[in-house]
Amino acid sequence: MLRLSINSIGIFISLLVLQTGPSIVYSTDSAAHFDRALEKAKAGDHQGAIREASQAIKGNPDFADAYFARGVSKGALGNYQGAISDYSQAIKIKPFSALAYLNRGQAQGMLGNYQAQIDDSSQAIKLAPNYPEAYVNRGRARAHMGDRQGAIDDYTQAIKIQSDFTFAYYNRGLLKAKSGDVRGAIDDYAQALKIDPGAPINDFSQAIKTQPDNADWYVGRGIAYFVLMNKEAAREDFKKALSLRPELQQNLKTFLKE
């Protein structure tokens, strides 16, 4: 839903390092273009990164990590279909790359292809059961598909693997709130705020800027304000959420009573 983004530069650089095995040898020119692609992506120049990765691929059509890198930069620019194509090519060359499945699944989700996101996330989990991001990706897709309990289970597994995964806590908390489990939602948000006090409010505020008509973002930020005892700000967010989705009244009535 929010913070998790495999297109995040900080995450994707480290993933690419993990993908590149020492036994793989590429031409000097291709390797140089690949290195420059990473540098440009890290600097935020994704168009430049795409050009450099394309040159690496031109020199070596089987350069799986170059396809992966190009896919990440395409995703960062909103070209999710292009990213999917590149991740698919990386998978064709390296069929056991959990990271490529992980990223392709997220790109599928950005296009609303939630079943494809579930399938790719499940494959990533099969290949690398200890990737908490894969469970979160699948949880997001399951939530969109209406499988609320399945999503909660996935977020719970992500937390078991990485106990400080704030994104999993406040997404699980949001689903609990929508299920009527107010105490569970408060506990999850309290834990997320304990780990990173600014994360939920900052992330939901950013999401509201990009999707101002999404009631979930107001509910999520409202719960964070509620836990922080900023009841006035919480009520304002809950009222906004209800104006967008009146059917949330039953789920939010406990918060609104306070």
PDB file of C-alpha atoms in Angstrom:
ATOM      1  CA  MET A   1       0.000   0.000   0.000  1.00  0.00           C
ATOM      2  CA  LEU A   2       2.518   2.620   0.997  1.00  0.00           C
ATOM      3  CA  ARG A   3       6.095   2.554   2.067  1.00  0.00           C
ATOM      4  CA  LEU A   4       7.170  -0.728   0.571  1.00  0.00           C
ATOM      5  CA  SER A   5       8.541  -0.074  -2.884  1.00  0.00           C
ATOM      6  CA  ILE A   6      10.936  -2.479  -4.498  1.00  0.00           C
ATOM      7  CA  ASN A   7      11.541   0.386  -6.887  1.00  0.00           C
ATOM      8  CA  SER A   8      13.175   2.197  -3.983  1.00  0.00           C
ATOM      9  CA  ILE A   9      16.777   2.879  -4.917  1.00  0.00           C
ATOM     10  CA  GLY A  10      18.155   1.902  -1.549  1.00  0.00           C
ATOM     11  CA  ILE A  11      16.547  -1.518  -1.806  1.00  0.00           C
ATOM     12  CA  PHE A  12      17.134  -2.237  -5.461  1.00  0.00           C
ATOM     13  CA  ILE A  13      20.866  -1.535  -5.423  1.00  0.00           C
ATOM     14  CA  SER A  14      21.405  -4.100  -2.700  1.00  0.00           C
ATOM     15  CA  LEU A  15      19.177  -6.610  -4.471  1.00  0.00           C
ATOM     16  CA  LEU A  16      21.174  -6.314  -7.655  1.00  0.00           C
ATOM     17  CA  VAL A  17      24.374  -7.013  -5.755  1.00  0.00           C
ATOM     18  CA  LEU A  18      22.770 -10.151  -4.392  1.00  0.00           C
ATOM     19  CA  GLN A  19      21.682 -11.219  -7.855  1.00  0.00           C
ATOM     20  CA  THR A  20      25.070 -10.995  -9.483  1.00  0.00           C
ATOM     21  CA  GLY A  21      26.979 -14.204  -8.829  1.00  0.00           C
ATOM     22  CA  PRO A  22      30.774 -14.360  -8.916  1.00  0.00           C
ATOM     23  CA  SER A  23      30.754 -17.072 -11.583  1.00  0.00           C
ATOM     24  CA  ILE A  24      29.092 -14.800 -14.145  1.00  0.00           C
ATOM     25  CA  VAL A  25      31.476 -13.088 -16.540  1.00  0.00           C
ATOM     26  CA  TYR A  26      30.336 -10.270 -18.794  1.00  0.00           C
ATOM     27  CA  SER A  27      32.193  -8.297 -21.455  1.00  0.00           C
ATOM     28  CA  THR A  28      34.106  -5.314 -20.154  1.00  0.00           C
ATOM     29  CA  ASP A  29      31.875  -2.891 -22.058  1.00  0.00           C
ATOM     30  CA  SER A  30      28.656  -4.500 -20.806  1.00  0.00           C
ATOM     31  CA  ALA A  31      29.912  -4.556 -17.232  1.00  0.00           C
ATOM     32  CA  ALA A  32      30.907  -0.893 -17.462  1.00  0.00           C
ATOM     33  CA  HIS A  33      27.497   0.110 -18.815  1.00  0.00           C
ATOM     34  CA  PHE A  34      25.844  -1.914 -16.054  1.00  0.00           C
ATOM     35  CA  ASP A  35      27.918  -0.193 -13.364  1.00  0.00           C
ATOM     36  CA  ARG A  36      26.999   3.187 -14.814  1.00  0.00           C
ATOM     37  CA  ALA A  37      23.335   2.175 -14.857  1.00  0.00           C
ATOM     38  CA  LEU A  38      23.512   1.495 -11.120  1.00  0.00           C
ATOM     39  CA  GLU A  39      25.249   4.796 -10.478  1.00  0.00           C
ATOM     40  CA  LYS A  40      22.695   6.765 -12.469  1.00  0.00           C
ATOM     41  CA  ALA A  41      19.775   4.996 -10.816  1.00  0.00           C
ATOM     42  CA  LYS A  42      21.226   5.684  -7.395  1.00  0.00           C
ATOM     43  CA  ALA A  43      21.481   9.367  -8.345  1.00  0.00           C
ATOM     44  CA  GLY A  44      17.850   9.379  -9.488  1.00  0.00           C
ATOM     45  CA  ASP A  45      18.648   9.575 -13.208  1.00  0.00           C
ATOM     46  CA  HIS A  46      16.437   6.702 -14.313  1.00  0.00           C
ATOM     47  CA  GLN A  47      16.369   7.707 -17.966  1.00  0.00           C
ATOM     48  CA  GLY A  48      20.161   7.585 -17.952  1.00  0.00           C
ATOM     49  CA  ALA A  49      20.074   4.276 -16.095  1.00  0.00           C
ATOM     50  CA  ILE A  50      17.759   2.812 -18.733  1.00  0.00           C
ATOM     51  CA  ARG A  51      20.091   3.929 -21.514  1.00  0.00           C
ATOM     52  CA  GLU A  52      23.119   2.411 -19.809  1.00  0.00           C
ATOM     53  CA  ALA A  53      21.324  -0.845 -18.980  1.00  0.00           C
ATOM     54  CA  SER A  54      20.154  -1.074 -22.602  1.00  0.00           C
ATOM     55  CA  GLN A  55      23.738  -0.728 -23.763  1.00  0.00           C
ATOM     56  CA  ALA A  56      24.772  -3.487 -21.363  1.00  0.00           C
ATOM     57  CA  ILE A  57      22.045  -5.713 -22.812  1.00  0.00           C
ATOM     58  CA  LYS A  58      23.060  -4.835 -26.361  1.00  0.00           C
ATOM     59  CA  GLY A  59      26.553  -6.061 -25.593  1.00  0.00           C
ATOM     60  CA  ASN A  60      25.284  -9.164 -23.825  1.00  0.00           C
ATOM     61  CA  PRO A  61      21.660 -10.194 -24.487  1.00  0.00           C
ATOM     62  CA  ASP A  62      21.803 -12.703 -21.610  1.00  0.00           C
ATOM     63  CA  PHE A  63      22.737 -10.112 -18.971  1.00  0.00           C
ATOM     64  CA  ALA A  64      19.925 -10.869 -16.517  1.00  0.00           C
ATOM     65  CA  ASP A  65      20.940  -8.247 -13.970  1.00  0.00           C
ATOM     66  CA  ALA A  66      20.888  -5.539 -16.642  1.00  0.00           C
ATOM     67  CA  TYR A  67      17.287  -6.453 -17.480  1.00  0.00           C
ATOM     68  CA  PHE A  68      16.525  -6.362 -13.769  1.00  0.00           C
ATOM     69  CA  ALA A  69      18.154  -2.933 -13.368  1.00  0.00           C
ATOM     70  CA  ARG A  70      16.341  -1.560 -16.385  1.00  0.00           C
ATOM     71  CA  GLY A  71      13.067  -2.918 -15.051  1.00  0.00           C
ATOM     72  CA  VAL A  72      13.586  -1.148 -11.744  1.00  0.00           C
ATOM     73  CA  SER A  73      14.233   2.195 -13.444  1.00  0.00           C
ATOM     74  CA  LYS A  74      11.253   1.731 -15.768  1.00  0.00           C
ATOM     75  CA  GLY A  75       9.094   1.043 -12.724  1.00  0.00           C
ATOM     76  CA  ALA A  76      10.454   4.127 -10.978  1.00  0.00           C
ATOM     77  CA  LEU A  77       9.301   6.172 -13.984  1.00  0.00           C
ATOM     78  CA  GLY A  78       5.836   4.601 -13.946  1.00  0.00           C
ATOM     79  CA  ASN A  79       6.386   2.347 -16.952  1.00  0.00           C
ATOM     80  CA  TYR A  80       5.143  -0.766 -15.175  1.00  0.00           C
ATOM     81  CA  GLN A  81       4.429  -2.756 -18.324  1.00  0.00           C
ATOM     82  CA  GLY A  82       7.973  -2.121 -19.516  1.00  0.00           C
ATOM     83  CA  ALA A  83       9.248  -3.153 -16.097  1.00  0.00           C
ATOM     84  CA  ILE A  84       7.245  -6.389 -16.260  1.00  0.00           C
ATOM     85  CA  SER A  85       8.748  -7.190 -19.654  1.00  0.00           C
ATOM     86  CA  ASP A  86      12.270  -6.694 -18.334  1.00  0.00           C
ATOM     87  CA  TYR A  87      11.664  -8.704 -15.175  1.00  0.00           C
ATOM     88  CA  SER A  88      10.165 -11.474 -17.309  1.00  0.00           C
ATOM     89  CA  GLN A  89      13.306 -11.535 -19.430  1.00  0.00           C
ATOM     90  CA  ALA A  90      15.459 -11.664 -16.308  1.00  0.00           C
ATOM     91  CA  ILE A  91      13.367 -14.611 -15.080  1.00  0.00           C
ATOM     92  CA  LYS A  92      13.732 -16.358 -18.422  1.00  0.00           C
ATOM     93  CA  ILE A  93      17.522 -16.145 -18.046  1.00  0.00           C
ATOM     94  CA  LYS A  94      17.563 -16.743 -14.270  1.00  0.00           C
ATOM     95  CA  PRO A  95      14.435 -18.769 -13.485  1.00  0.00           C
ATOM     96  CA  PHE A  96      15.350 -19.112  -9.809  1.00  0.00           C
ATOM     97  CA  SER A  97      15.594 -15.370  -9.117  1.00  0.00           C
ATOM     98  CA  ALA A  98      13.198 -14.675  -6.276  1.00  0.00           C
ATOM     99  CA  LEU A  99      13.970 -10.966  -6.568  1.00  0.00           C
ATOM    100  CA  ALA A 100      12.809 -10.777 -10.163  1.00  0.00           C
ATOM    101  CA  TYR A 101       9.527 -12.472  -9.224  1.00  0.00           C
ATOM    102  CA  LEU A 102       9.198 -10.133  -6.247  1.00  0.00           C
ATOM    103  CA  ASN A 103       9.618  -7.014  -8.365  1.00  0.00           C
ATOM    104  CA  ARG A 104       7.494  -8.278 -11.236  1.00  0.00           C
ATOM    105  CA  GLY A 105       4.718  -9.012  -8.787  1.00  0.00           C
ATOM    106  CA  GLN A 106       4.810  -5.489  -7.443  1.00  0.00           C
ATOM    107  CA  ALA A 107       4.716  -4.041 -10.949  1.00  0.00           C
ATOM    108  CA  GLN A 108       1.704  -6.264 -11.710  1.00  0.00           C
ATOM    109  CA  GLY A 109       0.001  -4.878  -8.636  1.00  0.00           C
ATOM    110  CA  MET A 110       0.628  -1.309  -9.759  1.00  0.00           C
ATOM    111  CA  LEU A 111      -1.342  -2.149 -12.913  1.00  0.00           C
ATOM    112  CA  GLY A 112      -4.158  -3.721 -10.906  1.00  0.00           C
ATOM    113  CA  ASN A 113      -3.214  -7.266 -11.929  1.00  0.00           C
ATOM    114  CA  TYR A 114      -3.627  -8.568  -8.396  1.00  0.00           C
ATOM    115  CA  GLN A 115      -3.866 -12.282  -9.158  1.00  0.00           C
ATOM    116  CA  ALA A 116      -0.621 -12.019 -11.111  1.00  0.00           C
ATOM    117  CA  GLN A 117       0.892 -10.209  -8.126  1.00  0.00           C
ATOM    118  CA  ILE A 118      -0.206 -13.036  -5.850  1.00  0.00           C
ATOM    119  CA  ASP A 119       1.220 -15.642  -8.214  1.00  0.00           C
ATOM    120  CA  ASP A 120       4.592 -13.903  -8.537  1.00  0.00           C
ATOM    121  CA  SER A 121       4.815 -13.189  -4.810  1.00  0.00           C
ATOM    122  CA  SER A 122       4.021 -16.827  -4.042  1.00  0.00           C
ATOM    123  CA  GLN A 123       6.777 -17.938  -6.406  1.00  0.00           C
ATOM    124  CA  ALA A 124       9.204 -15.550  -4.710  1.00  0.00           C
ATOM    125  CA  ILE A 125       8.212 -17.046  -1.351  1.00  0.00           C
ATOM    126  CA  LYS A 126       8.715 -20.552  -2.699  1.00  0.00           C
ATOM    127  CA  LEU A 127      12.230 -19.643  -3.841  1.00  0.00           C
ATOM    128  CA  ALA A 128      13.127 -17.512  -0.813  1.00  0.00           C
ATOM    129  CA  PRO A 129      10.801 -18.130   2.166  1.00  0.00           C
ATOM    130  CA  ASN A 130      12.547 -15.536   4.314  1.00  0.00           C
ATOM    131  CA  TYR A 131      11.826 -12.470   2.149  1.00  0.00           C
ATOM    132  CA  PRO A 132       9.375 -10.445   4.271  1.00  0.00           C
ATOM    133  CA  GLU A 133       8.722  -8.139   1.300  1.00  0.00           C
ATOM    134  CA  ALA A 134       7.274 -11.045  -0.671  1.00  0.00           C
ATOM    135  CA  TYR A 135       4.668 -11.690   2.021  1.00  0.00           C
ATOM    136  CA  VAL A 136       3.806  -7.995   2.150  1.00  0.00           C
ATOM    137  CA  ASN A 137       3.443  -7.849  -1.629  1.00  0.00           C
ATOM    138  CA  ARG A 138       1.139 -10.849  -1.557  1.00  0.00           C
ATOM    139  CA  GLY A 139      -0.755  -9.406   1.395  1.00  0.00           C
ATOM    140  CA  ARG A 140      -1.417  -6.191  -0.496  1.00  0.00           C
ATOM    141  CA  ALA A 141      -2.771  -8.118  -3.467  1.00  0.00           C
ATOM    142  CA  ARG A 142      -4.916 -10.355  -1.280  1.00  0.00           C
ATOM    143  CA  ALA A 143      -6.402  -7.289   0.400  1.00  0.00           C
ATOM    144  CA  HIS A 144      -7.300  -5.840  -2.991  1.00  0.00           C
ATOM    145  CA  MET A 145      -8.889  -9.163  -3.952  1.00  0.00           C
ATOM    146  CA  GLY A 146     -11.040  -9.108  -0.817  1.00  0.00           C
ATOM    147  CA  ASP A 147      -9.130 -11.813   1.055  1.00  0.00           C
ATOM    148  CA  ARG A 148      -8.695  -9.770   4.231  1.00  0.00           C
ATOM    149  CA  GLN A 149      -7.699 -12.672   6.482  1.00  0.00           C
ATOM    150  CA  GLY A 150      -5.207 -13.961   3.938  1.00  0.00           C
ATOM    151  CA  ALA A 151      -3.657 -10.502   3.813  1.00  0.00           C
ATOM    152  CA  ILE A 152      -3.476 -10.299   7.614  1.00  0.00           C
ATOM    153  CA  ASP A 153      -1.801 -13.714   7.675  1.00  0.00           C
ATOM    154  CA  ASP A 154       0.800 -12.540   5.161  1.00  0.00           C
ATOM    155  CA  TYR A 155       1.563  -9.368   7.103  1.00  0.00           C
ATOM    156  CA  THR A 156       1.877 -11.466  10.256  1.00  0.00           C
ATOM    157  CA  GLN A 157       4.397 -13.752   8.562  1.00  0.00           C
ATOM    158  CA  ALA A 158       6.383 -10.739   7.371  1.00  0.00           C
ATOM    159  CA  ILE A 159       6.516  -9.482  10.968  1.00  0.00           C
ATOM    160  CA  LYS A 160       7.692 -12.895  12.193  1.00  0.00           C
ATOM    161  CA  ILE A 161      10.598 -12.680   9.765  1.00  0.00           C
ATOM    162  CA  GLN A 162      11.364  -9.006  10.385  1.00  0.00           C
ATOM    163  CA  SER A 163      10.025  -7.771  13.702  1.00  0.00           C
ATOM    164  CA  ASP A 164      10.671  -4.081  12.941  1.00  0.00           C
ATOM    165  CA  PHE A 165       8.824  -4.033   9.610  1.00  0.00           C
ATOM    166  CA  THR A 166       6.638  -0.973  10.285  1.00  0.00           C
ATOM    167  CA  PHE A 167       4.896  -1.190   6.914  1.00  0.00           C
ATOM    168  CA  ALA A 168       3.557  -4.639   7.792  1.00  0.00           C
ATOM    169  CA  TYR A 169       2.328  -3.460  11.194  1.00  0.00           C
ATOM    170  CA  TYR A 170       0.317  -0.503  10.010  1.00  0.00           C
ATOM    171  CA  ASN A 171      -1.082  -2.265   6.973  1.00  0.00           C
ATOM    172  CA  ARG A 172      -2.145  -5.150   9.181  1.00  0.00           C
ATOM    173  CA  GLY A 173      -3.575  -2.624  11.622  1.00  0.00           C
ATOM    174  CA  LEU A 174      -5.579  -0.950   8.864  1.00  0.00           C
ATOM    175  CA  LEU A 175      -7.109  -4.272   7.870  1.00  0.00           C
ATOM    176  CA  LYS A 176      -7.909  -5.064  11.499  1.00  0.00           C
ATOM    177  CA  ALA A 177      -9.657  -1.715  11.842  1.00  0.00           C
ATOM    178  CA  LYS A 178     -11.727  -2.417   8.737  1.00  0.00           C
ATOM    179  CA  SER A 179     -12.599  -5.816  10.221  1.00  0.00           C
ATOM    180  CA  GLY A 180     -13.824  -4.214  13.460  1.00  0.00           C
ATOM    181  CA  ASP A 181     -10.813  -5.306  15.533  1.00  0.00           C
ATOM    182  CA  VAL A 182     -10.136  -1.879  17.012  1.00  0.00           C
ATOM    183  CA  ARG A 183      -7.852  -3.089  19.789  1.00  0.00           C
ATOM    184  CA  GLY A 184      -5.768  -5.091  17.335  1.00  0.00           C
ATOM    185  CA  ALA A 185      -5.464  -2.065  15.064  1.00  0.00           C
ATOM    186  CA  ILE A 186      -4.376   0.183  17.922  1.00  0.00           C
ATOM    187  CA  ASP A 187      -1.789  -2.353  19.085  1.00  0.00           C
ATOM    188  CA  ASP A 188      -0.302  -2.656  15.605  1.00  0.00           C
ATOM    189  CA  TYR A 189      -0.091   1.094  15.131  1.00  0.00           C
ATOM    190  CA  ALA A 190       1.402   1.554  18.585  1.00  0.00           C
ATOM    191  CA  GLN A 191       4.124  -0.928  17.663  1.00  0.00           C
ATOM    192  CA  ALA A 192       4.790   0.742  14.308  1.00  0.00           C
ATOM    193  CA  LEU A 193       5.013   4.154  15.961  1.00  0.00           C
ATOM    194  CA  LYS A 194       7.333   2.771  18.607  1.00  0.00           C
ATOM    195  CA  ILE A 195       9.704   1.491  15.923  1.00  0.00           C
ATOM    196  CA  ASP A 196       9.501   4.586  13.699  1.00  0.00           C
ATOM    197  CA  PRO A 197       7.412   7.438  15.147  1.00  0.00           C
ATOM    198  CA  GLY A 198       7.064   9.335  11.895  1.00  0.00           C
ATOM    199  CA  ALA A 199       6.497   6.484   9.469  1.00  0.00           C
ATOM    200  CA  PRO A 200       2.714   5.954   9.393  1.00  0.00           C
ATOM    201  CA  ILE A 201       1.702   9.612   9.351  1.00  0.00           C
ATOM    202  CA  ASN A 202       4.354  10.590   6.819  1.00  0.00           C
ATOM    203  CA  ASP A 203       3.582   7.659   4.535  1.00  0.00           C
ATOM    204  CA  PHE A 204      -0.188   8.072   4.649  1.00  0.00           C
ATOM    205  CA  SER A 205       0.155  11.836   4.126  1.00  0.00           C
ATOM    206  CA  GLN A 206       2.235  11.197   1.033  1.00  0.00           C
ATOM    207  CA  ALA A 207      -0.322   8.682  -0.212  1.00  0.00           C
ATOM    208  CA  ILE A 208      -3.114  11.214   0.326  1.00  0.00           C
ATOM    209  CA  LYS A 209      -1.260  13.694  -1.883  1.00  0.00           C
ATOM    210  CA  THR A 210      -1.200  11.201  -4.732  1.00  0.00           C
ATOM    211  CA  GLN A 211      -4.633   9.638  -4.092  1.00  0.00           C
ATOM    212  CA  PRO A 212      -6.755  12.215  -2.233  1.00  0.00           C
ATOM    213  CA  ASP A 213      -9.969  10.244  -2.778  1.00  0.00           C
ATOM    214  CA  ASN A 214      -8.743   6.990  -1.214  1.00  0.00           C
ATOM    215  CA  ALA A 215     -10.573   6.575   2.104  1.00  0.00           C
ATOM    216  CA  ASP A 216      -8.095   3.968   3.369  1.00  0.00           C
ATOM    217  CA  TRP A 217      -5.308   6.511   3.563  1.00  0.00           C
ATOM    218  CA  TYR A 218      -7.398   8.781   5.807  1.00  0.00           C
ATOM    219  CA  VAL A 219      -8.381   5.841   8.014  1.00  0.00           C
ATOM    220  CA  GLY A 220      -4.759   4.798   8.356  1.00  0.00           C
ATOM    221  CA  ARG A 221      -3.511   8.266   9.209  1.00  0.00           C
ATOM    222  CA  GLY A 222      -6.456   8.755  11.544  1.00  0.00           C
ATOM    223  CA  ILE A 223      -5.541   5.651  13.531  1.00  0.00           C
ATOM    224  CA  ALA A 224      -1.953   6.882  13.812  1.00  0.00           C
ATOM    225  CA  TYR A 225      -3.164  10.237  15.122  1.00  0.00           C
ATOM    226  CA  PHE A 226      -5.531   8.416  17.492  1.00  0.00           C
ATOM    227  CA  VAL A 227      -2.690   6.355  18.974  1.00  0.00           C
ATOM    228  CA  LEU A 228      -0.618   9.530  19.339  1.00  0.00           C
ATOM    229  CA  MET A 229      -3.540  11.048  21.277  1.00  0.00           C
ATOM    230  CA  ASN A 230      -4.149  13.732  18.648  1.00  0.00           C
ATOM    231  CA  LYS A 231      -7.876  13.109  18.759  1.00  0.00           C
ATOM    232  CA  GLU A 232      -8.860  16.230  16.817  1.00  0.00           C
ATOM    233  CA  ALA A 233      -6.668  15.330  13.828  1.00  0.00           C
ATOM    234  CA  ALA A 234      -7.881  11.722  14.053  1.00  0.00           C
ATOM    235  CA  ARG A 235     -11.545  12.782  13.934  1.00  0.00           C
ATOM    236  CA  GLU A 236     -10.914  15.007  10.934  1.00  0.00           C
ATOM    237  CA  ASP A 237      -9.337  12.121   9.033  1.00  0.00           C
ATOM    238  CA  PHE A 238     -12.111   9.700  10.001  1.00  0.00           C
ATOM    239  CA  LYS A 239     -14.766  12.222   8.925  1.00  0.00           C
ATOM    240  CA  LYS A 240     -13.023  12.621   5.593  1.00  0.00           C
ATOM    241  CA  ALA A 241     -12.873   8.845   5.171  1.00  0.00           C
ATOM    242  CA  LEU A 242     -16.609   8.590   5.923  1.00  0.00           C
ATOM    243  CA  SER A 243     -17.403  11.298   3.392  1.00  0.00           C
ATOM    244  CA  LEU A 244     -15.701   9.129   0.803  1.00  0.00           C
ATOM    245  CA  ARG A 245     -16.998   5.775   2.046  1.00  0.00           C
ATOM    246  CA  PRO A 246     -19.992   6.068   4.407  1.00  0.00           C
ATOM    247  CA  GLU A 247     -20.070   2.286   4.868  1.00  0.00           C
ATOM    248  CA  LEU A 248     -16.994   2.610   7.121  1.00  0.00           C
ATOM    249  CA  GLN A 249     -19.202   4.098   9.860  1.00  0.00           C
ATOM    250  CA  GLN A 250     -19.581   0.781  11.664  1.00  0.00           C
ATOM    251  CA  ASN A 251     -15.829   0.120  11.643  1.00  0.00           C
ATOM    252  CA  LEU A 252     -14.894   3.584  12.859  1.00  0.00           C
ATOM    253  CA  LYS A 253     -17.594   4.142  15.464  1.00  0.00           C
ATOM    254  CA  THR A 254     -15.317   3.179  18.369  1.00  0.00           C
ATOM    255  CA  PHE A 255     -12.686   5.723  17.303  1.00  0.00           C
ATOM    256  CA  LEU A 256     -15.324   8.417  16.752  1.00  0.00           C
ATOM    257  CA  LYS A 257     -16.760   7.935  20.249  1.00  0.00           C
ATOM    258  CA  GLU A 258     -13.478   8.944  21.867  1.00  0.00           C
TER     259      GLU A 258
END
